CSV table of C-alpha atoms in Angstrom, one decimal:
chain,number,residue,atom,x,y,z
A,1,MET,CA,35.1,76.6,-67.9
A,2,MET,CA,34.0,75.9,-64.4
A,3,ALA,CA,35.4,77.7,-61.4
A,4,ARG,CA,38.3,75.9,-59.8
A,5,LYS,CA,37.2,73.9,-56.8
A,6,PRO,CA,39.1,74.1,-53.5
A,7,ASN,CA,41.1,71.0,-52.6
A,8,GLU,CA,38.6,70.1,-49.9
A,9,ALA,CA,35.9,69.7,-52.5
A,10,ARG,CA,38.0,67.5,-54.8
A,11,ILE,CA,37.8,63.8,-54.2
A,12,VAL,CA,40.6,61.5,-55.4
A,13,ILE,CA,41.3,57.8,-55.5
A,14,THR,CA,44.5,56.9,-53.7
A,15,GLY,CA,44.2,53.2,-53.2
A,16,VAL,CA,42.8,50.2,-55.1
A,17,GLY,CA,42.1,46.8,-53.6
A,18,LEU,CA,40.5,44.2,-55.8
A,19,THR,CA,39.9,40.6,-56.6
A,20,ALA,CA,38.7,39.6,-60.1
A,21,PRO,CA,38.4,36.2,-61.8
A,22,ASN,CA,41.6,37.1,-63.7
A,23,GLY,CA,43.7,38.9,-61.1
A,24,ASN,CA,44.0,39.6,-57.3
A,25,ASN,CA,45.4,43.1,-57.5
A,26,LEU,CA,45.3,46.0,-60.0
A,27,ALA,CA,48.6,45.1,-61.6
A,28,GLU,CA,47.6,41.4,-62.3
A,29,PHE,CA,44.1,42.5,-63.4
A,30,ARG,CA,45.5,45.1,-65.8
A,31,GLU,CA,48.0,42.6,-67.2
A,32,SER,CA,45.2,40.1,-67.9
A,33,LEU,CA,43.1,42.8,-69.6
A,34,LEU,CA,45.9,43.8,-71.9
A,35,ALA,CA,46.8,40.1,-72.6
A,36,GLY,CA,43.3,39.1,-73.4
A,37,LYS,CA,43.2,36.7,-70.5
A,38,SER,CA,39.7,35.6,-69.5
A,39,GLY,CA,38.7,34.5,-66.0
A,40,ILE,CA,35.7,32.3,-66.9
A,41,GLN,CA,35.7,28.7,-66.0
A,42,LYS,CA,33.4,25.7,-65.4
A,43,PHE,CA,31.8,25.8,-61.9
A,44,ASN,CA,29.5,23.5,-60.0
A,45,VAL,CA,26.4,25.0,-58.5
A,46,ARG,CA,24.0,23.3,-56.2
A,47,TYR,CA,20.9,21.8,-58.0
A,48,MET,CA,22.2,23.0,-61.4
A,49,GLY,CA,25.5,21.1,-61.8
A,50,GLU,CA,28.1,22.6,-64.1
A,51,VAL,CA,27.7,26.2,-65.2
A,52,LEU,CA,30.1,28.9,-66.4
A,53,ALA,CA,31.2,31.4,-63.9
A,54,GLY,CA,34.0,33.8,-63.0
A,55,VAL,CA,35.6,32.6,-59.8
A,56,CYS,CA,38.1,34.6,-57.7
A,57,HIS,CA,41.2,32.9,-56.4
A,58,PHE,CA,42.5,35.3,-53.7
A,59,ASP,CA,43.9,34.0,-50.4
A,60,PRO,CA,41.3,34.9,-47.8
A,61,LEU,CA,43.7,33.9,-45.0
A,62,ARG,CA,46.0,36.8,-45.9
A,63,TYR,CA,43.7,39.0,-43.8
A,64,GLN,CA,41.3,36.8,-41.9
A,65,LYS,CA,41.6,34.1,-39.3
A,66,LYS,CA,40.1,30.7,-40.0
A,67,LYS,CA,37.4,31.4,-37.5
A,68,GLU,CA,36.4,34.7,-39.1
A,69,LEU,CA,36.1,32.8,-42.4
A,70,ARG,CA,33.9,30.2,-40.8
A,71,ARG,CA,31.7,32.8,-39.2
A,72,GLY,CA,31.4,35.2,-42.0
A,73,THR,CA,30.1,35.3,-45.6
A,74,ARG,CA,32.0,35.1,-48.9
A,75,ALA,CA,30.9,38.7,-49.6
A,76,GLY,CA,32.4,39.7,-46.3
A,77,SER,CA,35.6,37.9,-47.1
A,78,VAL,CA,35.9,39.5,-50.5
A,79,ALA,CA,35.2,42.9,-49.0
A,80,ILE,CA,37.8,42.4,-46.3
A,81,TYR,CA,40.4,41.4,-48.8
A,82,CYS,CA,39.7,44.4,-51.0
A,83,ALA,CA,39.5,46.9,-48.2
A,84,GLN,CA,42.8,45.7,-46.6
A,85,GLU,CA,44.5,45.8,-50.0
A,86,ALA,CA,43.2,49.3,-50.7
A,87,ILE,CA,44.6,50.5,-47.4
A,88,ALA,CA,48.0,48.8,-48.2
A,89,ASP,CA,48.0,50.2,-51.7
A,90,ALA,CA,47.4,53.7,-50.4
A,91,LYS,CA,50.5,53.2,-48.2
A,92,LEU,CA,48.4,53.9,-45.1
A,93,ASP,CA,49.1,52.2,-41.8
A,94,LEU,CA,45.8,51.3,-40.2
A,95,ALA,CA,47.3,51.4,-36.7
A,96,CYS,CA,48.1,55.1,-37.2
A,97,LEU,CA,44.7,56.2,-38.5
A,98,ASP,CA,41.7,57.6,-36.6
A,99,LYS,CA,39.4,54.7,-37.3
A,100,SER,CA,36.3,56.7,-36.2
A,101,ARG,CA,36.8,58.9,-39.3
A,102,ILE,CA,36.8,56.0,-41.8
A,103,GLY,CA,33.6,55.1,-43.6
A,104,VAL,CA,32.9,51.8,-45.4
A,105,TYR,CA,30.4,52.0,-48.3
A,106,VAL,CA,30.0,48.8,-50.2
A,107,GLY,CA,27.7,48.4,-53.2
A,108,ILE,CA,25.9,45.1,-53.6
A,109,THR,CA,23.5,43.7,-56.1
A,110,GLU,CA,21.9,41.6,-53.4
A,111,HIS,CA,22.9,39.9,-50.2
A,112,GLY,CA,21.8,36.9,-48.2
A,113,ASN,CA,20.8,34.6,-51.0
A,114,VAL,CA,23.9,32.5,-50.6
A,115,ASP,CA,23.3,31.7,-46.9
A,116,THR,CA,19.5,31.5,-47.2
A,117,GLU,CA,19.9,28.8,-49.9
A,118,LYS,CA,22.6,27.1,-47.8
A,119,GLN,CA,20.4,27.0,-44.7
A,120,ILE,CA,17.4,25.6,-46.5
A,121,TYR,CA,19.7,23.0,-48.0
A,122,GLU,CA,21.0,22.2,-44.5
A,123,ILE,CA,17.6,21.8,-42.8
A,124,LYS,CA,16.4,19.7,-45.8
A,125,GLN,CA,18.8,17.0,-44.4
A,126,PHE,CA,16.7,17.2,-41.2
A,127,ASP,CA,13.3,17.0,-42.8
A,128,TYR,CA,13.0,20.8,-42.7
A,129,ASN,CA,13.2,20.9,-38.9
A,130,THR,CA,13.9,24.6,-38.3
A,131,THR,CA,15.8,24.0,-35.0
A,132,PHE,CA,18.7,23.2,-37.3
A,133,VAL,CA,18.8,26.8,-38.7
A,134,SER,CA,22.2,28.2,-37.7
A,135,HIS,CA,22.5,31.0,-35.1
A,136,HIS,CA,25.0,32.5,-37.5
A,137,TYR,CA,22.3,32.9,-40.2
A,138,ASN,CA,21.0,36.4,-39.2
A,139,PRO,CA,24.4,38.2,-38.9
A,140,ARG,CA,25.3,36.6,-42.2
A,141,ILE,CA,22.3,37.8,-44.1
A,142,VAL,CA,21.7,41.3,-42.8
A,143,ALA,CA,22.2,43.7,-45.7
A,144,ASN,CA,25.1,45.5,-44.1
A,145,ASN,CA,27.1,42.3,-43.7
A,146,PRO,CA,29.9,42.8,-46.2
A,147,ALA,CA,30.6,46.3,-45.0
A,148,GLY,CA,30.2,45.3,-41.4
A,149,GLU,CA,32.6,42.5,-41.7
A,150,VAL,CA,35.2,45.0,-42.9
A,151,THR,CA,34.8,47.1,-39.8
A,152,LEU,CA,35.0,44.0,-37.5
A,153,ASN,CA,38.2,42.8,-39.2
A,154,MET,CA,39.9,46.2,-39.3
A,155,GLY,CA,38.6,47.8,-36.1
A,156,ILE,CA,37.0,50.7,-38.0
A,157,THR,CA,34.4,52.5,-35.9
A,158,GLY,CA,33.1,55.0,-38.5
A,159,PRO,CA,29.9,54.5,-40.4
A,160,HIS,CA,29.4,51.3,-42.5
A,161,TYR,CA,26.6,50.1,-44.7
A,162,THR,CA,26.0,48.6,-48.0
A,163,LEU,CA,24.2,50.1,-51.0
A,164,GLY,CA,21.8,47.8,-52.7
A,165,ALA,CA,21.8,48.9,-56.3
A,166,ALA,CA,21.6,45.8,-58.5
A,167,CYS,CA,24.5,45.8,-61.0
A,168,ALA,CA,25.2,49.5,-60.6
A,169,GLY,CA,26.2,48.8,-57.0
A,170,GLY,CA,30.0,49.4,-57.4
A,171,ASN,CA,29.5,52.9,-58.8
A,172,ILE,CA,26.9,53.8,-56.2
A,173,GLY,CA,29.3,52.7,-53.4
A,174,LEU,CA,32.0,54.9,-54.8
A,175,ILE,CA,29.6,57.8,-55.2
A,176,GLN,CA,28.4,57.4,-51.6
A,177,GLY,CA,32.0,57.5,-50.4
A,178,LEU,CA,32.6,60.7,-52.4
A,179,GLN,CA,29.4,62.3,-51.0
A,180,MET,CA,30.3,61.5,-47.4
A,181,LEU,CA,33.8,63.0,-47.9
A,182,LEU,CA,32.3,66.1,-49.3
A,183,LEU,CA,29.9,66.4,-46.4
A,184,GLY,CA,32.8,66.0,-44.0
A,185,GLU,CA,31.3,63.0,-42.4
A,186,VAL,CA,34.5,61.0,-42.8
A,187,ASP,CA,38.2,61.6,-43.7
A,188,LEU,CA,38.8,58.4,-45.6
A,189,ALA,CA,36.2,56.3,-47.4
A,190,LEU,CA,36.6,52.6,-48.4
A,191,ALA,CA,34.1,52.5,-51.2
A,192,GLY,CA,33.2,50.2,-54.0
A,193,GLY,CA,31.3,47.0,-54.5
A,194,VAL,CA,31.4,43.2,-54.0
A,195,SER,CA,29.6,40.1,-55.1
A,196,GLU,CA,29.3,36.5,-53.9
A,197,THR,CA,26.4,35.7,-56.2
A,198,ILE,CA,28.0,32.6,-57.8
A,199,HIS,CA,27.6,30.7,-54.5
A,200,ALA,CA,23.8,30.7,-54.9
A,201,PHE,CA,22.0,28.8,-57.6
A,202,GLY,CA,19.3,31.4,-57.8
A,203,ALA,CA,21.0,33.9,-60.0
A,204,PHE,CA,22.0,31.3,-62.5
A,205,ALA,CA,18.6,29.6,-62.5
A,206,SER,CA,16.8,32.9,-62.9
A,207,PHE,CA,19.0,34.1,-65.7
A,208,ARG,CA,18.4,30.8,-67.4
A,209,SER,CA,14.7,31.1,-67.0
A,210,GLU,CA,14.9,34.5,-68.6
A,211,GLY,CA,16.8,33.0,-71.5
A,212,ALA,CA,19.7,35.1,-70.5
A,213,LEU,CA,22.3,32.7,-69.1
A,214,ALA,CA,25.4,32.5,-71.4
A,215,SER,CA,26.6,29.1,-72.6
A,216,HIS,CA,29.6,28.2,-74.8
A,217,ALA,CA,31.7,25.1,-75.4
A,218,ASP,CA,34.7,27.2,-74.5
A,219,PRO,CA,34.1,29.0,-71.1
A,220,GLU,CA,36.5,31.8,-72.0
A,221,LYS,CA,34.4,32.7,-75.0
A,222,ALA,CA,31.0,32.6,-73.3
A,223,CYS,CA,30.8,36.3,-72.4
A,224,ARG,CA,30.6,38.2,-75.7
A,225,PRO,CA,29.1,41.7,-75.5
A,226,PHE,CA,28.2,43.2,-78.9
A,227,ASP,CA,28.8,39.9,-80.7
A,228,LYS,CA,25.9,38.7,-82.9
A,229,ASP,CA,26.3,35.3,-81.4
A,230,ARG,CA,26.1,36.3,-77.7
A,231,ASN,CA,23.6,34.4,-75.7
A,232,GLY,CA,23.6,36.0,-72.2
A,233,VAL,CA,25.3,36.8,-69.0
A,234,VAL,CA,28.1,34.9,-67.3
A,235,VAL,CA,27.7,35.3,-63.5
A,236,SER,CA,30.9,36.0,-61.6
A,237,GLU,CA,32.1,36.9,-58.2
A,238,GLY,CA,34.5,39.7,-57.4
A,239,GLY,CA,35.2,42.8,-55.4
A,240,CYS,CA,36.8,46.2,-55.8
A,241,ILE,CA,37.1,48.7,-53.0
A,242,TYR,CA,38.8,52.1,-53.4
A,243,LEU,CA,40.4,54.3,-50.8
A,244,VAL,CA,39.1,57.7,-51.6
A,245,GLU,CA,39.9,61.0,-49.8
A,246,ARG,CA,39.8,64.7,-50.2
A,247,LEU,CA,42.6,66.1,-52.4
A,248,GLY,CA,44.0,68.3,-49.7
A,249,ASP,CA,44.6,65.3,-47.4
A,250,ALA,CA,46.1,63.2,-50.3
A,251,LEU,CA,48.5,66.0,-51.2
A,252,LYS,CA,49.5,66.5,-47.6
A,253,ARG,CA,50.7,62.9,-47.2
A,254,GLY,CA,52.2,62.7,-50.7
A,255,ALA,CA,49.8,60.0,-51.8
A,256,LYS,CA,49.8,58.4,-55.3
A,257,ILE,CA,46.7,59.7,-57.0
A,258,TYR,CA,45.0,57.3,-59.4
A,259,GLY,CA,42.5,59.9,-60.6
A,260,GLU,CA,39.9,62.4,-59.5
A,261,ILE,CA,36.2,61.7,-59.4
A,262,VAL,CA,34.9,64.7,-61.3
A,263,GLY,CA,31.5,63.6,-62.5
A,264,TYR,CA,28.8,61.2,-61.5
A,265,ALA,CA,25.1,60.6,-61.9
A,266,ILE,CA,22.4,58.2,-60.8
A,267,ASN,CA,18.9,58.1,-62.3
A,268,SER,CA,16.0,55.7,-62.9
A,269,ASP,CA,14.3,54.4,-66.0
A,270,ALA,CA,10.8,54.2,-64.4
A,271,PHE,CA,10.1,51.9,-67.3
A,272,ASP,CA,10.5,48.1,-66.6
A,273,PHE,CA,11.7,45.5,-64.1
A,274,VAL,CA,14.4,44.2,-66.4
A,275,LEU,CA,14.4,45.9,-69.8
A,276,PRO,CA,16.9,48.8,-70.2
A,277,ASN,CA,15.9,52.2,-71.4
A,278,ALA,CA,18.4,53.9,-73.8
A,279,GLN,CA,16.9,57.4,-73.3
A,280,ARG,CA,17.4,57.3,-69.5
A,281,GLN,CA,20.9,55.9,-69.9
A,282,ALA,CA,21.8,58.7,-72.2
A,283,GLU,CA,20.3,61.2,-69.8
A,284,CYS,CA,22.4,59.7,-67.0
A,285,MET,CA,25.6,60.1,-69.1
A,286,LYS,CA,24.7,63.7,-69.8
A,287,LEU,CA,24.0,64.4,-66.2
A,288,ALA,CA,27.5,63.1,-65.3
A,289,LEU,CA,29.1,65.1,-68.0
A,290,ASN,CA,27.4,68.3,-66.8
A,291,LYS,CA,28.5,67.6,-63.2
A,292,ALA,CA,32.1,67.2,-64.5
A,293,GLY,CA,31.7,70.5,-66.5
A,294,ILE,CA,33.0,68.8,-69.7
A,295,SER,CA,31.5,67.9,-73.0
A,296,ALA,CA,31.1,64.4,-74.4
A,297,GLY,CA,34.1,65.1,-76.7
A,298,ASP,CA,36.4,65.4,-73.7
A,299,ILE,CA,35.9,61.8,-72.8
A,300,ASP,CA,38.7,59.5,-74.0
A,301,ILE,CA,37.4,56.0,-72.8
A,302,ILE,CA,33.9,54.8,-72.2
A,303,ASN,CA,33.8,51.5,-70.3
A,304,THR,CA,30.5,50.0,-71.2
A,305,HIS,CA,28.2,48.1,-68.9
A,306,ALA,CA,27.2,45.7,-71.7
A,307,THR,CA,26.6,42.2,-70.3
A,308,GLY,CA,26.1,40.2,-73.4
A,309,THR,CA,22.4,40.3,-73.7
A,310,ARG,CA,20.6,41.2,-76.9
A,311,GLU,CA,18.4,44.0,-75.5
A,312,GLY,CA,20.9,45.4,-73.0
A,313,ASP,CA,23.9,45.7,-75.3
A,314,ALA,CA,21.8,47.3,-78.1
A,315,ALA,CA,20.2,49.8,-75.7
A,316,GLU,CA,23.5,51.0,-74.3
A,317,CYS,CA,24.9,51.4,-77.8
A,318,GLN,CA,21.9,53.5,-78.7
A,319,ALA,CA,22.4,55.6,-75.6
A,320,ILE,CA,26.1,56.1,-76.4
A,321,ARG,CA,25.4,57.0,-80.0
A,322,GLU,CA,23.0,59.6,-78.8
A,323,VAL,CA,25.5,61.2,-76.4
A,324,PHE,CA,28.8,60.6,-78.3
A,325,GLY,CA,27.6,60.3,-81.9
A,326,GLU,CA,29.3,63.6,-82.8
A,327,TYR,CA,32.6,62.5,-81.2
A,328,PRO,CA,33.8,59.4,-83.1
A,329,HIS,CA,37.3,59.6,-81.5
A,330,VAL,CA,36.0,58.4,-78.1
A,331,TYR,CA,37.3,54.9,-77.4
A,332,ILE,CA,34.9,52.3,-76.1
A,333,ASN,CA,35.6,49.0,-74.4
A,334,ASN,CA,34.1,46.4,-72.1
A,335,THR,CA,35.4,44.4,-69.2
A,336,LYS,CA,32.7,41.8,-68.7
A,337,SER,CA,33.9,40.1,-71.9
A,338,PHE,CA,37.0,39.0,-69.8
A,339,ILE,CA,35.5,38.4,-66.3
A,340,GLY,CA,31.8,38.0,-66.8
A,341,HIS,CA,29.3,40.0,-64.7
A,342,THR,CA,30.7,40.6,-61.3
A,343,MET,CA,27.3,42.0,-60.3
A,344,GLY,CA,27.7,44.4,-57.2
A,345,ALA,CA,31.5,44.6,-57.9
A,346,ALA,CA,31.1,45.2,-61.6
A,347,ALA,CA,31.2,48.9,-61.8
A,348,ALA,CA,34.1,49.4,-59.4
A,349,LEU,CA,36.1,46.6,-60.9
A,350,GLU,CA,35.6,47.7,-64.5
A,351,LEU,CA,36.6,51.2,-63.7
A,352,ALA,CA,39.7,50.0,-61.9
A,353,GLY,CA,40.8,48.0,-64.9
A,354,ASN,CA,40.9,51.2,-66.9
A,355,LEU,CA,42.6,53.6,-64.4
A,356,PRO,CA,46.1,52.6,-65.5
A,357,SER,CA,45.3,54.0,-69.0
A,358,PHE,CA,46.0,57.5,-67.5
A,359,GLU,CA,49.6,56.4,-67.3
A,360,ASP,CA,50.3,53.8,-69.9
A,361,HIS,CA,48.0,55.4,-72.6
A,362,ILE,CA,46.7,51.9,-73.6
A,363,VAL,CA,43.0,51.2,-73.9
A,364,HIS,CA,42.1,47.6,-73.1
A,365,PRO,CA,39.7,46.0,-75.6
A,366,THR,CA,36.5,44.1,-75.4
A,367,ILE,CA,37.2,40.5,-76.3
A,368,ASN,CA,35.2,37.7,-77.9
A,369,LEU,CA,33.9,40.0,-80.5
A,370,ASP,CA,34.0,38.1,-83.8
A,371,HIS,CA,30.9,39.3,-85.6
A,372,LEU,CA,29.6,42.7,-84.5
A,373,ASP,CA,25.9,42.7,-84.0
A,374,PRO,CA,24.4,45.2,-86.6
A,375,GLU,CA,22.3,46.5,-83.7
A,376,CYS,CA,25.5,47.5,-81.9
A,377,PRO,CA,27.4,49.8,-84.2
A,378,LEU,CA,29.8,52.0,-82.2
A,379,ASN,CA,32.6,54.3,-83.4
A,380,ASN,CA,36.0,53.4,-82.0
A,381,LEU,CA,35.0,50.2,-80.2
A,382,VAL,CA,38.3,48.6,-79.2
A,383,ILE,CA,38.0,45.1,-80.5
A,384,ASN,CA,40.0,42.1,-79.3
A,385,LYS,CA,43.4,43.9,-79.1
A,386,PRO,CA,44.5,46.8,-76.9
A,387,ILE,CA,45.5,50.0,-78.6
A,388,LYS,CA,48.0,52.7,-77.8
A,389,VAL,CA,46.6,56.2,-77.8
A,390,ASP,CA,48.1,59.7,-77.5
A,391,LYS,CA,46.4,60.7,-74.3
A,392,VAL,CA,43.8,59.6,-71.7
A,393,ASN,CA,42.4,62.5,-69.6
A,394,TYR,CA,38.9,61.3,-68.9
A,395,ILE,CA,37.3,57.9,-68.4
A,396,LEU,CA,33.5,57.4,-68.2
A,397,ASN,CA,32.2,54.3,-66.5
A,398,ASN,CA,28.7,53.1,-67.2
A,399,SER,CA,26.8,50.7,-64.9
A,400,PHE,CA,23.2,49.9,-65.1
A,401,GLY,CA,20.9,47.5,-63.1
A,402,MET,CA,17.6,45.9,-62.8
A,403,LEU,CA,14.5,47.9,-61.9
A,404,GLY,CA,16.0,50.6,-64.1
A,405,ILE,CA,18.9,52.0,-62.0
A,406,ASN,CA,21.5,53.8,-64.1
A,407,SER,CA,24.9,55.1,-62.8
A,408,VAL,CA,27.8,56.9,-64.5
A,409,VAL,CA,31.1,57.9,-63.0
A,410,ILE,CA,33.7,60.1,-64.7
A,411,ILE,CA,37.3,60.0,-63.5
A,412,LYS,CA,39.9,62.6,-64.6
A,413,ARG,CA,43.6,62.1,-64.9
A,414,PHE,CA,45.0,63.8,-61.9
A,415,GLU,CA,46.6,67.2,-62.4
A,416,GLU,CA,46.9,69.9,-59.7
B,1,MET,CA,30.2,5.6,-26.6
B,2,THR,CA,32.8,5.5,-23.9
B,3,LYS,CA,33.8,8.6,-21.9
B,4,GLU,CA,37.1,8.7,-23.9
B,5,GLU,CA,35.2,8.6,-27.2
B,6,ILE,CA,32.8,11.4,-26.1
B,7,LYS,CA,35.8,13.5,-25.1
B,8,SER,CA,37.4,12.8,-28.4
B,9,VAL,CA,34.2,13.9,-30.2
B,10,LEU,CA,34.0,17.1,-28.2
B,11,MET,CA,37.6,17.9,-29.0
B,12,GLU,CA,36.9,17.4,-32.7
B,13,ILE,CA,33.9,19.7,-32.6
B,14,VAL,CA,35.8,22.4,-30.6
B,15,ALA,CA,38.7,22.2,-33.0
B,16,GLU,CA,36.4,22.8,-36.0
B,17,ILE,CA,34.7,25.7,-34.3
B,18,ILE,CA,37.9,27.5,-33.2
B,19,PRO,CA,40.4,26.4,-35.9
B,20,ASP,CA,43.0,29.1,-35.0
B,21,GLU,CA,43.4,27.9,-31.4
B,22,ASP,CA,46.0,25.4,-30.2
B,23,LEU,CA,44.0,22.8,-28.1
B,24,THR,CA,46.9,20.5,-27.2
B,25,ASN,CA,47.2,21.7,-23.6
B,26,LEU,CA,43.4,22.1,-23.0
B,27,LYS,CA,42.8,21.1,-19.4
B,28,GLY,CA,39.7,19.1,-18.6
B,29,ASP,CA,38.8,20.7,-15.3
B,30,ILE,CA,39.1,24.4,-16.2
B,31,PRO,CA,36.3,26.2,-18.2
B,32,ILE,CA,37.1,26.0,-21.9
B,33,ARG,CA,36.3,29.7,-22.3
B,34,GLU,CA,39.0,30.6,-19.8
B,35,GLN,CA,41.6,28.7,-21.8
B,36,VAL,CA,40.8,29.6,-25.4
B,37,GLU,CA,39.0,32.2,-27.3
B,38,LEU,CA,35.5,30.7,-27.5
B,39,ASP,CA,32.5,33.1,-27.3
B,40,SER,CA,28.8,32.6,-26.9
B,41,MET,CA,28.2,32.1,-30.6
B,42,ASP,CA,31.0,29.5,-30.7
B,43,PHE,CA,29.4,27.8,-27.7
B,44,LEU,CA,26.1,27.6,-29.6
B,45,ASP,CA,28.0,25.9,-32.4
B,46,ILE,CA,28.9,23.1,-30.0
B,47,ILE,CA,25.2,22.7,-29.0
B,48,MET,CA,24.2,22.7,-32.7
B,49,GLU,CA,26.8,20.1,-33.6
B,50,LEU,CA,25.6,17.8,-30.9
B,51,ARG,CA,22.1,18.2,-32.2
B,52,LYS,CA,23.1,17.6,-35.8
B,53,ARG,CA,25.5,14.7,-35.2
B,54,TYR,CA,23.8,12.8,-32.4
B,55,GLY,CA,20.3,14.3,-32.1
B,56,ILE,CA,21.1,15.4,-28.6
B,57,GLU,CA,19.1,18.4,-27.2
B,58,VAL,CA,20.9,20.4,-24.5
B,59,PRO,CA,18.3,22.7,-22.8
B,60,GLU,CA,19.5,26.2,-22.1
B,61,ASP,CA,19.3,25.6,-18.3
B,62,ASP,CA,22.0,22.9,-18.7
B,63,TYR,CA,24.5,25.0,-20.7
B,64,MET,CA,26.6,25.6,-17.6
B,65,GLN,CA,27.2,21.9,-17.3
B,66,LEU,CA,29.2,22.1,-20.6
B,67,ALA,CA,31.6,24.7,-19.1
B,68,THR,CA,34.6,22.3,-18.9
B,69,LEU,CA,35.6,19.3,-20.9
B,70,ASP,CA,35.2,17.0,-17.9
B,71,SER,CA,31.8,18.3,-16.9
B,72,SER,CA,30.7,18.1,-20.6
B,73,VAL,CA,31.7,14.4,-20.7
B,74,ALA,CA,29.9,13.7,-17.4
B,75,TYR,CA,26.8,15.5,-18.7
B,76,LEU,CA,26.8,13.8,-22.1
B,77,GLU,CA,27.8,10.3,-21.0
B,78,PRO,CA,24.3,9.1,-20.0
B,79,ARG,CA,22.9,10.7,-23.2
B,80,MET,CA,25.6,9.2,-25.5
B,81,ARG,CA,26.2,5.9,-23.8
B,82,ASP,CA,24.1,3.9,-26.2
B,83,LEU,CA,25.2,5.6,-29.4
């Protein structure tokens, strides 16, 4: 048993703002996850034509002027929507907050590709005359853009930056927010991840060249982690930004607490540019469990990273078996099967979809699993239909990315 | 293009650049930036649109001549007359 931490050293989630291909707030998103509703559709991409993608349908004009939309990026717009929704969900009034004490930490897989491709396409119409490159190009492609647009829109004067962490970005953003709160650098953190990747052809084309771009006659069945017939990744856009704060502050203002961030870890495979490494993933999960001061058997739900690739899914299953093999009661699910791979947003979004389990005691499934790959045996994998359970006290969220970055976050049901 | 057509084109460009602004009462003899929210990056958008649509290059030294709608039309008329 670990010593009880003071409230200033306990970090809790008190607001969730999100947009996913199947929902534009937590309630809608959760409803879709429990109803088996996918968000994958046909989508046209420059130079490639029709592909499959997860597309978000939030109303950007809810929080932005038309001029802001014209000026900014899609990632910025997603981030603004999510950050504003998180503040509203936390029942905070921006006008009454000390905006110099709010930090914005946004995880991204990459940034700038969308506008770079667009600029090159534009100047191609003018025989590549570079005087036609937009003066808006630089502020759109700087790496801090999505977080910076949030501060411009909301008048936040505290620190802002993005965290480039491939497909682990959403977890890393959340961890950064937690760390800055623990250091006392800020009093509120808007932390999570976003992605605009579907608006660039590059990601689709590169996955296709790797032989890892999913295809299926029915778009909603294209993303099928752990299924023997899976054939790759569905690229999606999305965003999820949490409002996180120190427990003492949350209790003082009577905030609704979604959960407490009790464990986290980040490590590196040091192994390959794209191939996963089960051993390092297992180590990352163990590090997070140690940080939380709990054993693997205490976890109730593991939300897997699995993207629907042959090597990736199998490696994660191997890592989970190594850490959780003795604890067959731990439920395992997957969110990408519904919404595809929301890249920089994935970790944060996938965690959000599971947070309601603390209250409703339902575990959402992984869908599109018709024939389990023999390489992916897992105890208690929740397949195709949600299940009701007795209790949910701990959720473990895996997210891994290219260049061998692994991240794990553990959330505990809140209790004083 | 006539002066009226040039003015109409300019209004169309400005409306695209600052879509939240009401331009119905925009006066021709008062600097645009004093009447609506139009910053330096927006102004560069006007320059870029003239370049893209009509191949017109406005040197930086001439930017002041595009301050009002009327002065813009006067400056652009000799350059757009034959378009």
